[in-house]
Amino acid sequence: MDITEYIRLVFSDYTLRTITLGTAVLGAVTGMLGSFAVLRKQSLLGDAISHAALPGIAIAFLITGTKDGNVLLLGALVSGLIGTFWIRSIVKKTHLKSDTALGLILSLFFGLGMLLLTFIQKQPNANQAGLDKYLFGQAATLIESDVWMMTWVTGICLVVLLLFWKEFKILLFDADYTKTLGFNTKFIDILITTFIVVAIVLGLQTVGVVLMSAMLLAPAAGARQWTNSLGYMVIIASFFGALSGVVGTAISASQNNLSTGPVIVIIAGIFVLISFVFSPSRGLLFKQIRFIKNRRDLQLHKTLSFMYNIAKTHEDIAHPHAIKILNNFQGYTRGTLQKLVKKNYVNLDGSLWSLTEEGYKTASNLYNQQTKNDE
């Protein structure tokens, strides 16, 4: 399936259009809210919440006896919120760190969820088939009402984000200062956490319990490499998330027996990898380029400073002894000399060199600075 055929099918095929829109909206909202989880250093929170939602799905099914998506997600939401506030209580009321609390709740709730799913699967009831799809997600089960619900939730999150932007931003970077300004930090913190839980629960049907944390964190982690601005980070993370959903859905639709959720997560991971390598400010590639450039500049400055020392201590720099000293200098190469000539620091006449006026001033400053550092 080529790109033109896929675009045509998106507009003509109900299922593909629904899945594409659903994954795009999900990617946007998780990228937007995941930015706050990453900056708050709560990367494991998404993993804990998604796993904590599993017993809620199972209990909702046991109570109702049906696989109504809204009912199951409501159960997941309640279970996820309970797990989240248990984590907060453990951290505040015990000496345990947040990572320990996250690990405890994740293991406890996931173990309970698997136990309940095993119990349900053994019941003589045909309705229980398919509940295990919430472990890894099944995007094909999305319907138009699911997409509308995701869109409404995304819209509400965006409105709340804009209304409380100042409070969220201050709380992220200086919670103590937020308190001194008179803001209710507990309310703001609960508000952020609640929306993160809602976003995770929305994605369980598409990506699943196991992979949902990656959907929350990967777009935000990639966006963080490109900017130092919170606003731009949220926008870039939303874009990465939405694009991961669209591209992942397209690849999954073009191949047989290829699950949509895992493909979306892999695409999001590729965006993170690209960001780690190619982002201008933090990317490994540009860091290496800057390192090489700085090392070459240092080599040039060392050579220029050394030439200044020779010119200062030798009356005749054309003397073989002076030339030998320069040739034996560790930082000296013919290439270095040519670069100094290009910068108009050195004049070269055959094998003879001399400092230009600009080169002499620059070298004098470098030599004096080096002398001070040595002292």
mmCIF file of N, CA, C and O in Angstrom, residues 106-193:
data_model
loop_
_atom_site.group_PDB
_atom_site.id
_atom_site.type_symbol
_atom_site.label_atom_id
_atom_site.label_comp_id
_atom_site.label_asym_id
_atom_site.label_seq_id
_atom_site.Cartn_x
_atom_site.Cartn_y
_atom_site.Cartn_z
ATOM 1 N N LEU A 106 2.554 -0.704 41.323
ATOM 2 C CA LEU A 106 2.552 -1.334 39.999
ATOM 3 C C LEU A 106 2.446 -2.850 40.130
ATOM 4 O O LEU A 106 1.594 -3.498 39.500
ATOM 5 N N SER A 107 3.311 -3.421 40.964
ATOM 6 C CA SER A 107 3.334 -4.884 41.117
ATOM 7 C C SER A 107 2.051 -5.397 41.756
ATOM 8 O O SER A 107 1.473 -6.401 41.304
ATOM 9 N N LEU A 108 1.596 -4.708 42.793
ATOM 10 C CA LEU A 108 0.405 -5.153 43.514
ATOM 11 C C LEU A 108 -0.834 -5.125 42.621
ATOM 12 O O LEU A 108 -1.572 -6.126 42.523
ATOM 13 N N PHE A 109 -1.067 -4.001 41.966
ATOM 14 C CA PHE A 109 -2.277 -3.866 41.148
ATOM 15 C C PHE A 109 -2.210 -4.761 39.909
ATOM 16 O O PHE A 109 -3.223 -5.346 39.509
ATOM 17 N N PHE A 110 -1.036 -4.850 39.297
ATOM 18 C CA PHE A 110 -0.925 -5.686 38.100
ATOM 19 C C PHE A 110 -1.117 -7.155 38.456
ATOM 20 O O PHE A 110 -1.776 -7.906 37.721
ATOM 21 N N GLY A 111 -0.539 -7.562 39.592
ATOM 22 C CA GLY A 111 -0.739 -8.937 40.039
ATOM 23 C C GLY A 111 -2.205 -9.228 40.310
ATOM 24 O O GLY A 111 -2.735 -10.284 39.920
ATOM 25 N N LEU A 112 -2.899 -8.277 40.959
ATOM 26 C CA LEU A 112 -4.321 -8.436 41.222
ATOM 27 C C LEU A 112 -5.107 -8.491 39.921
ATOM 28 O O LEU A 112 -6.036 -9.309 39.764
ATOM 29 N N GLY A 113 -4.742 -7.636 38.972
ATOM 30 C CA GLY A 113 -5.434 -7.623 37.685
ATOM 31 C C GLY A 113 -5.273 -8.934 36.936
ATOM 32 O O GLY A 113 -6.242 -9.466 36.376
ATOM 33 N N MET A 114 -4.069 -9.478 36.912
ATOM 34 C CA MET A 114 -3.832 -10.750 36.232
ATOM 35 C C MET A 114 -4.584 -11.881 36.923
ATOM 36 O O MET A 114 -5.114 -12.795 36.259
ATOM 37 N N LEU A 115 -4.643 -11.825 38.254
ATOM 38 C CA LEU A 115 -5.388 -12.838 38.999
ATOM 39 C C LEU A 115 -6.874 -12.792 38.639
ATOM 40 O O LEU A 115 -7.509 -13.843 38.398
ATOM 41 N N LEU A 116 -7.436 -11.596 38.587
ATOM 42 C CA LEU A 116 -8.847 -11.454 38.245
ATOM 43 C C LEU A 116 -9.128 -11.858 36.802
ATOM 44 O O LEU A 116 -10.160 -12.490 36.518
ATOM 45 N N LEU A 117 -8.204 -11.514 35.886
ATOM 46 C CA LEU A 117 -8.391 -11.916 34.487
ATOM 47 C C LEU A 117 -8.362 -13.433 34.345
ATOM 48 O O LEU A 117 -9.140 -14.021 33.576
ATOM 49 N N THR A 118 -7.449 -14.079 35.077
ATOM 50 C CA THR A 118 -7.390 -15.543 35.046
ATOM 51 C C THR A 118 -8.682 -16.146 35.570
ATOM 52 O O THR A 118 -9.217 -17.120 35.008
ATOM 53 N N PHE A 119 -9.204 -15.563 36.645
ATOM 54 C CA PHE A 119 -10.468 -16.033 37.217
ATOM 55 C C PHE A 119 -11.618 -15.862 36.224
ATOM 56 O O PHE A 119 -12.456 -16.755 36.048
ATOM 57 N N ILE A 120 -11.644 -14.705 35.543
ATOM 58 C CA ILE A 120 -12.713 -14.421 34.581
ATOM 59 C C ILE A 120 -12.642 -15.387 33.398
ATOM 60 O O ILE A 120 -13.680 -15.879 32.912
ATOM 61 N N GLN A 121 -11.420 -15.662 32.920
ATOM 62 C CA GLN A 121 -11.267 -16.525 31.756
ATOM 63 C C GLN A 121 -11.777 -17.938 32.024
ATOM 64 O O GLN A 121 -12.152 -18.660 31.100
ATOM 65 N N LYS A 122 -11.780 -18.346 33.284
ATOM 66 C CA LYS A 122 -12.217 -19.703 33.632
ATOM 67 C C LYS A 122 -13.721 -19.783 33.880
ATOM 68 O O LYS A 122 -14.243 -20.864 34.176
ATOM 69 N N GLN A 123 -14.413 -18.647 33.797
ATOM 70 C CA GLN A 123 -15.851 -18.643 34.010
ATOM 71 C C GLN A 123 -16.577 -19.131 32.758
ATOM 72 O O GLN A 123 -16.145 -18.854 31.636
ATOM 73 N N PRO A 124 -17.670 -19.859 32.916
ATOM 74 C CA PRO A 124 -18.436 -20.360 31.750
ATOM 75 C C PRO A 124 -19.291 -19.269 31.131
ATOM 76 O O PRO A 124 -20.530 -19.324 31.131
ATOM 77 N N ASN A 125 -18.631 -18.247 30.631
ATOM 78 C CA ASN A 125 -19.336 -17.087 30.082
ATOM 79 C C ASN A 125 -18.591 -16.612 28.850
ATOM 80 O O ASN A 125 -17.405 -16.277 28.927
ATOM 81 N N ALA A 126 -19.251 -16.603 27.722
ATOM 82 C CA ALA A 126 -18.578 -16.233 26.465
ATOM 83 C C ALA A 126 -18.220 -14.766 26.407
ATOM 84 O O ALA A 126 -17.406 -14.346 25.583
ATOM 85 N N ASN A 127 -18.804 -13.969 27.259
ATOM 86 C CA ASN A 127 -18.565 -12.523 27.206
ATOM 87 C C ASN A 127 -17.139 -12.137 27.609
ATOM 88 O O ASN A 127 -16.685 -11.043 27.291
ATOM 89 N N GLN A 128 -16.444 -13.017 28.342
ATOM 90 C CA GLN A 128 -15.140 -12.620 28.855
ATOM 91 C C GLN A 128 -14.053 -12.632 27.781
ATOM 92 O O GLN A 128 -12.965 -12.114 27.990
ATOM 93 N N ALA A 129 -14.325 -13.228 26.640
ATOM 94 C CA ALA A 129 -13.325 -13.295 25.573
ATOM 95 C C ALA A 129 -12.949 -11.897 25.108
ATOM 96 O O ALA A 129 -13.801 -11.065 24.837
ATOM 97 N N GLY A 130 -11.656 -11.655 25.008
ATOM 98 C CA GLY A 130 -11.166 -10.377 24.506
ATOM 99 C C GLY A 130 -10.710 -9.408 25.568
ATOM 100 O O GLY A 130 -10.135 -8.357 25.251
ATOM 101 N N LEU A 131 -10.937 -9.719 26.847
ATOM 102 C CA LEU A 131 -10.484 -8.798 27.894
ATOM 103 C C LEU A 131 -8.963 -8.707 27.952
ATOM 104 O O LEU A 131 -8.413 -7.687 28.348
ATOM 105 N N ASP A 132 -8.300 -9.802 27.546
ATOM 106 C CA ASP A 132 -6.832 -9.790 27.560
ATOM 107 C C ASP A 132 -6.265 -8.808 26.536
ATOM 108 O O ASP A 132 -5.067 -8.493 26.574
ATOM 109 N N LYS A 133 -7.098 -8.318 25.634
ATOM 110 C CA LYS A 133 -6.626 -7.342 24.642
ATOM 111 C C LYS A 133 -6.203 -6.030 25.302
ATOM 112 O O LYS A 133 -5.441 -5.246 24.725
ATOM 113 N N TYR A 134 -6.685 -5.791 26.513
ATOM 114 C CA TYR A 134 -6.300 -4.567 27.207
ATOM 115 C C TYR A 134 -4.837 -4.616 27.669
ATOM 116 O O TYR A 134 -4.284 -3.593 28.066
ATOM 117 N N LEU A 135 -4.229 -5.788 27.638
ATOM 118 C CA LEU A 135 -2.811 -5.890 28.013
ATOM 119 C C LEU A 135 -1.924 -5.231 26.963
ATOM 120 O O LEU A 135 -0.980 -4.504 27.295
ATOM 121 N N PHE A 136 -2.214 -5.503 25.689
ATOM 122 C CA PHE A 136 -1.385 -4.958 24.609
ATOM 123 C C PHE A 136 -2.167 -4.046 23.667
ATOM 124 O O PHE A 136 -1.600 -3.505 22.732
ATOM 125 N N GLY A 137 -3.456 -3.885 23.924
ATOM 126 C CA GLY A 137 -4.264 -2.979 23.125
ATOM 127 C C GLY A 137 -4.743 -3.608 21.822
ATOM 128 O O GLY A 137 -4.145 -4.546 21.297
ATOM 129 N N GLN A 138 -5.816 -3.067 21.318
ATOM 130 C CA GLN A 138 -6.358 -3.493 20.024
ATOM 131 C C GLN A 138 -7.059 -2.292 19.387
ATOM 132 O O GLN A 138 -8.223 -2.023 19.627
ATOM 133 N N ALA A 139 -6.302 -1.564 18.590
ATOM 134 C CA ALA A 139 -6.809 -0.325 18.006
ATOM 135 C C ALA A 139 -7.991 -0.572 17.086
ATOM 136 O O ALA A 139 -8.815 0.325 16.872
ATOM 137 N N ALA A 140 -8.092 -1.787 16.551
ATOM 138 C CA ALA A 140 -9.180 -2.081 15.619
ATOM 139 C C ALA A 140 -10.549 -2.022 16.284
ATOM 140 O O ALA A 140 -11.574 -1.933 15.591
ATOM 141 N N THR A 141 -10.581 -2.070 17.612
ATOM 142 C CA THR A 141 -11.872 -2.024 18.320
ATOM 143 C C THR A 141 -12.380 -0.600 18.520
ATOM 144 O O THR A 141 -13.472 -0.413 19.050
ATOM 145 N N LEU A 142 -11.599 0.394 18.117
ATOM 146 C CA LEU A 142 -12.037 1.787 18.262
ATOM 147 C C LEU A 142 -13.246 2.057 17.380
ATOM 148 O O LEU A 142 -13.308 1.620 16.229
ATOM 149 N N ILE A 143 -14.189 2.784 17.937
ATOM 150 C CA ILE A 143 -15.348 3.214 17.160
ATOM 151 C C ILE A 143 -15.433 4.735 17.216
ATOM 152 O O ILE A 143 -14.674 5.387 17.940
ATOM 153 N N GLU A 144 -16.344 5.289 16.465
ATOM 154 C CA GLU A 144 -16.428 6.743 16.341
ATOM 155 C C GLU A 144 -16.691 7.421 17.677
ATOM 156 O O GLU A 144 -16.131 8.487 17.960
ATOM 157 N N SER A 145 -17.501 6.815 18.526
ATOM 158 C CA SER A 145 -17.785 7.412 19.830
ATOM 159 C C SER A 145 -16.529 7.479 20.700
ATOM 160 O O SER A 145 -16.354 8.418 21.483
ATOM 161 N N ASP A 146 -15.634 6.492 20.557
ATOM 162 C CA ASP A 146 -14.368 6.519 21.292
ATOM 163 C C ASP A 146 -13.516 7.708 20.858
ATOM 164 O O ASP A 146 -12.886 8.380 21.683
ATOM 165 N N VAL A 147 -13.484 7.951 19.570
ATOM 166 C CA VAL A 147 -12.692 9.075 19.042
ATOM 167 C C VAL A 147 -13.263 10.399 19.537
ATOM 168 O O VAL A 147 -12.515 11.308 19.929
ATOM 169 N N TRP A 148 -14.593 10.503 19.537
ATOM 170 C CA TRP A 148 -15.210 11.736 20.031
ATOM 171 C C TRP A 148 -14.904 11.950 21.511
ATOM 172 O O TRP A 148 -14.649 13.068 21.950
ATOM 173 N N MET A 149 -14.915 10.860 22.283
ATOM 174 C CA MET A 149 -14.601 10.976 23.702
ATOM 175 C C MET A 149 -13.154 11.427 23.906
ATOM 176 O O MET A 149 -12.871 12.302 24.729
ATOM 177 N N MET A 150 -12.235 10.841 23.118
ATOM 178 C CA MET A 150 -10.832 11.276 23.195
ATOM 179 C C MET A 150 -10.695 12.753 22.827
ATOM 180 O O MET A 150 -9.939 13.498 23.460
ATOM 181 N N THR A 151 -11.436 13.166 21.811
ATOM 182 C CA THR A 151 -11.365 14.563 21.365
ATOM 183 C C THR A 151 -11.881 15.511 22.436
ATOM 184 O O THR A 151 -11.275 16.563 22.697
ATOM 185 N N TRP A 152 -13.000 15.142 23.062
ATOM 186 C CA TRP A 152 -13.549 15.985 24.129
ATOM 187 C C TRP A 152 -12.577 16.071 25.306
ATOM 188 O O TRP A 152 -12.372 17.165 25.862
ATOM 189 N N VAL A 153 -12.019 14.952 25.691
ATOM 190 C CA VAL A 153 -11.053 14.951 26.801
ATOM 191 C C VAL A 153 -9.829 15.791 26.457
ATOM 192 O O VAL A 153 -9.325 16.566 27.287
ATOM 193 N N THR A 154 -9.350 15.660 25.221
ATOM 194 C CA THR A 154 -8.199 16.463 24.783
ATOM 195 C C THR A 154 -8.537 17.948 24.828
ATOM 196 O O THR A 154 -7.731 18.769 25.273
ATOM 197 N N GLY A 155 -9.738 18.298 24.365
ATOM 198 C CA GLY A 155 -10.165 19.696 24.410
ATOM 199 C C GLY A 155 -10.253 20.226 25.824
ATOM 200 O O GLY A 155 -9.810 21.357 26.110
ATOM 201 N N ILE A 156 -10.809 19.432 26.740
ATOM 202 C CA ILE A 156 -10.901 19.849 28.148
ATOM 203 C C ILE A 156 -9.512 20.024 28.747
ATOM 204 O O ILE A 156 -9.240 20.996 29.458
ATOM 205 N N CYS A 157 -8.614 19.066 28.452
ATOM 206 C CA CYS A 157 -7.235 19.167 28.952
ATOM 207 C C CYS A 157 -6.556 20.436 28.455
ATOM 208 O O CYS A 157 -5.857 21.122 29.203
ATOM 209 N N LEU A 158 -6.783 20.753 27.177
ATOM 210 C CA LEU A 158 -6.170 21.942 26.597
ATOM 211 C C LEU A 158 -6.699 23.212 27.244
ATOM 212 O O LEU A 158 -5.923 24.130 27.555
ATOM 213 N N VAL A 159 -8.015 23.268 27.479
ATOM 214 C CA VAL A 159 -8.610 24.447 28.117
ATOM 215 C C VAL A 159 -8.074 24.626 29.533
ATOM 216 O O VAL A 159 -7.681 25.727 29.939
ATOM 217 N N VAL A 160 -8.054 23.536 30.296
ATOM 218 C CA VAL A 160 -7.541 23.601 31.669
ATOM 219 C C VAL A 160 -6.069 23.978 31.676
ATOM 220 O O VAL A 160 -5.612 24.765 32.520
ATOM 221 N N LEU A 161 -5.325 23.434 30.721
ATOM 222 C CA LEU A 161 -3.898 23.744 30.623
ATOM 223 C C LEU A 161 -3.676 25.231 30.382
ATOM 224 O O LEU A 161 -2.787 25.854 30.991
ATOM 225 N N LEU A 162 -4.485 25.815 29.514
ATOM 226 C CA LEU A 162 -4.352 27.247 29.226
ATOM 227 C C LEU A 162 -4.787 28.099 30.419
ATOM 228 O O LEU A 162 -4.163 29.125 30.717
ATOM 229 N N LEU A 163 -5.832 27.658 31.099
ATOM 230 C CA LEU A 163 -6.328 28.424 32.249
ATOM 231 C C LEU A 163 -5.339 28.412 33.414
ATOM 232 O O LEU A 163 -5.175 29.417 34.111
ATOM 233 N N PHE A 164 -4.696 27.277 33.638
ATOM 234 C CA PHE A 164 -3.779 27.136 34.773
ATOM 235 C C PHE A 164 -2.319 27.085 34.327
ATOM 236 O O PHE A 164 -1.480 26.537 35.038
ATOM 237 N N TRP A 165 -2.040 27.648 33.169
ATOM 238 C CA TRP A 165 -0.685 27.556 32.618
ATOM 239 C C TRP A 165 0.352 28.142 33.562
ATOM 240 O O TRP A 165 1.390 27.531 33.812
ATOM 241 N N LYS A 166 0.083 29.302 34.091
ATOM 242 C CA LYS A 166 1.043 29.954 34.979
ATOM 243 C C LYS A 166 1.284 29.112 36.222
ATOM 244 O O LYS A 166 2.438 28.923 36.641
ATOM 245 N N GLU A 167 0.208 28.593 36.806
ATOM 246 C CA GLU A 167 0.340 27.790 38.025
ATOM 247 C C GLU A 167 1.087 26.490 37.764
ATOM 248 O O GLU A 167 1.954 26.093 38.551
ATOM 249 N N PHE A 168 0.755 25.832 36.634
ATOM 250 C CA PHE A 168 1.449 24.588 36.292
ATOM 251 C C PHE A 168 2.935 24.837 36.093
ATOM 252 O O PHE A 168 3.781 24.064 36.557
ATOM 253 N N LYS A 169 3.249 25.915 35.411
ATOM 254 C CA LYS A 169 4.641 26.215 35.080
ATOM 255 C C LYS A 169 5.454 26.516 36.334
ATOM 256 O O LYS A 169 6.580 26.011 36.500
ATOM 257 N N ILE A 170 4.900 27.320 37.223
ATOM 258 C CA ILE A 170 5.623 27.653 38.463
ATOM 259 C C ILE A 170 5.805 26.416 39.327
ATOM 260 O O ILE A 170 6.880 26.176 39.891
ATOM 261 N N LEU A 171 4.758 25.590 39.414
ATOM 262 C CA LEU A 171 4.837 24.389 40.243
ATOM 263 C C LEU A 171 5.884 23.419 39.721
ATOM 264 O O LEU A 171 6.577 22.756 40.507
ATOM 265 N N LEU A 172 6.008 23.345 38.413
ATOM 266 C CA LEU A 172 6.979 22.426 37.826
ATOM 267 C C LEU A 172 8.404 22.745 38.250
ATOM 268 O O LEU A 172 9.190 21.845 38.557
ATOM 269 N N PHE A 173 8.739 24.022 38.270
ATOM 270 C CA PHE A 173 10.128 24.413 38.446
ATOM 271 C C PHE A 173 10.460 24.908 39.849
ATOM 272 O O PHE A 173 11.636 24.929 40.221
ATOM 273 N N ASP A 174 9.469 25.291 40.637
ATOM 274 C CA ASP A 174 9.761 25.740 42.001
ATOM 275 C C ASP A 174 8.490 25.640 42.846
ATOM 276 O O ASP A 174 7.726 26.595 42.967
ATOM 277 N N ALA A 175 8.291 24.457 43.452
ATOM 278 C CA ALA A 175 7.074 24.229 44.239
ATOM 279 C C ALA A 175 7.031 25.110 45.486
ATOM 280 O O ALA A 175 5.965 25.601 45.878
ATOM 281 N N ASP A 176 8.188 25.328 46.108
ATOM 282 C CA ASP A 176 8.225 26.154 47.322
ATOM 283 C C ASP A 176 7.836 27.607 47.019
ATOM 284 O O ASP A 176 7.097 28.234 47.789
ATOM 285 N N TYR A 177 8.340 28.112 45.905
ATOM 286 C CA TYR A 177 7.995 29.480 45.508
ATOM 287 C C TYR A 177 6.504 29.589 45.200
ATOM 288 O O TYR A 177 5.872 30.610 45.476
ATOM 289 N N THR A 178 5.929 28.509 44.629
ATOM 290 C CA THR A 178 4.496 28.493 44.334
ATOM 291 C C THR A 178 3.681 28.649 45.619
ATOM 292 O O THR A 178 2.667 29.353 45.651
ATOM 293 N N LYS A 179 4.128 27.990 46.680
ATOM 294 C CA LYS A 179 3.433 28.097 47.967
ATOM 295 C C LYS A 179 3.500 29.512 48.517
ATOM 296 O O LYS A 179 2.527 30.037 49.069
ATOM 297 N N THR A 180 4.679 30.137 48.386
ATOM 298 C CA THR A 180 4.838 31.494 48.921
ATOM 299 C C THR A 180 3.947 32.499 48.188
ATOM 300 O O THR A 180 3.598 33.539 48.753
ATOM 301 N N LEU A 181 3.591 32.194 46.949
ATOM 302 C CA LEU A 181 2.710 33.090 46.185
ATOM 303 C C LEU A 181 1.241 32.901 46.561
ATOM 304 O O LEU A 181 0.384 33.643 46.086
ATOM 305 N N GLY A 182 0.969 31.897 47.381
ATOM 306 C CA GLY A 182 -0.390 31.680 47.849
ATOM 307 C C GLY A 182 -1.206 30.710 47.029
ATOM 308 O O GLY A 182 -2.413 30.557 47.251
ATOM 309 N N PHE A 183 -0.581 30.023 46.059
ATOM 310 C CA PHE A 183 -1.315 29.061 45.241
ATOM 311 C C PHE A 183 -1.526 27.765 46.018
ATOM 312 O O PHE A 183 -0.692 27.364 46.837
ATOM 313 N N ASN A 184 -2.615 27.096 45.725
ATOM 314 C CA ASN A 184 -2.916 25.804 46.331
ATOM 315 C C ASN A 184 -2.175 24.715 45.551
ATOM 316 O O ASN A 184 -2.677 24.172 44.561
ATOM 317 N N THR A 185 -0.968 24.407 45.995
ATOM 318 C CA THR A 185 -0.125 23.469 45.259
ATOM 319 C C THR A 185 -0.711 22.061 45.252
ATOM 320 O O THR A 185 -0.547 21.317 44.278
ATOM 321 N N LYS A 186 -1.398 21.685 46.320
ATOM 322 C CA LYS A 186 -1.998 20.346 46.385
ATOM 323 C C LYS A 186 -3.069 20.187 45.315
ATOM 324 O O LYS A 186 -3.123 19.158 44.616
ATOM 325 N N PHE A 187 -3.903 21.207 45.153
ATOM 326 C CA PHE A 187 -4.950 21.155 44.130
ATOM 327 C C PHE A 187 -4.350 21.089 42.731
ATOM 328 O O PHE A 187 -4.797 20.302 41.881
ATOM 329 N N ILE A 188 -3.337 21.913 42.474
ATOM 330 C CA ILE A 188 -2.703 21.933 41.152
ATOM 331 C C ILE A 188 -2.054 20.588 40.851
ATOM 332 O O ILE A 188 -2.162 20.054 39.740
ATOM 333 N N ASP A 189 -1.372 20.024 41.858
ATOM 334 C CA ASP A 189 -0.716 18.739 41.683
ATOM 335 C C ASP A 189 -1.733 17.642 41.386
ATOM 336 O O ASP A 189 -1.532 16.809 40.494
ATOM 337 N N ILE A 190 -2.835 17.636 42.132
ATOM 338 C CA ILE A 190 -3.891 16.633 41.910
ATOM 339 C C ILE A 190 -4.517 16.807 40.534
ATOM 340 O O ILE A 190 -4.835 15.820 39.844
ATOM 341 N N LEU A 191 -4.673 18.056 40.097
ATOM 342 C CA LEU A 191 -5.265 18.331 38.786
ATOM 343 C C LEU A 191 -4.392 17.756 37.670
ATOM 344 O O LEU A 191 -4.893 17.080 36.758
ATOM 345 N N ILE A 192 -3.093 18.008 37.739
ATOM 346 C CA ILE A 192 -2.178 17.476 36.723
ATOM 347 C C ILE A 192 -2.213 15.954 36.718
ATOM 348 O O ILE A 192 -2.332 15.311 35.668
ATOM 349 N N THR A 193 -2.100 15.369 37.916
ATOM 350 C CA THR A 193 -2.063 13.912 38.030
ATOM 351 C C THR A 193 -3.348 13.278 37.509
ATOM 352 O O THR A 193 -3.314 12.244 36.829
#
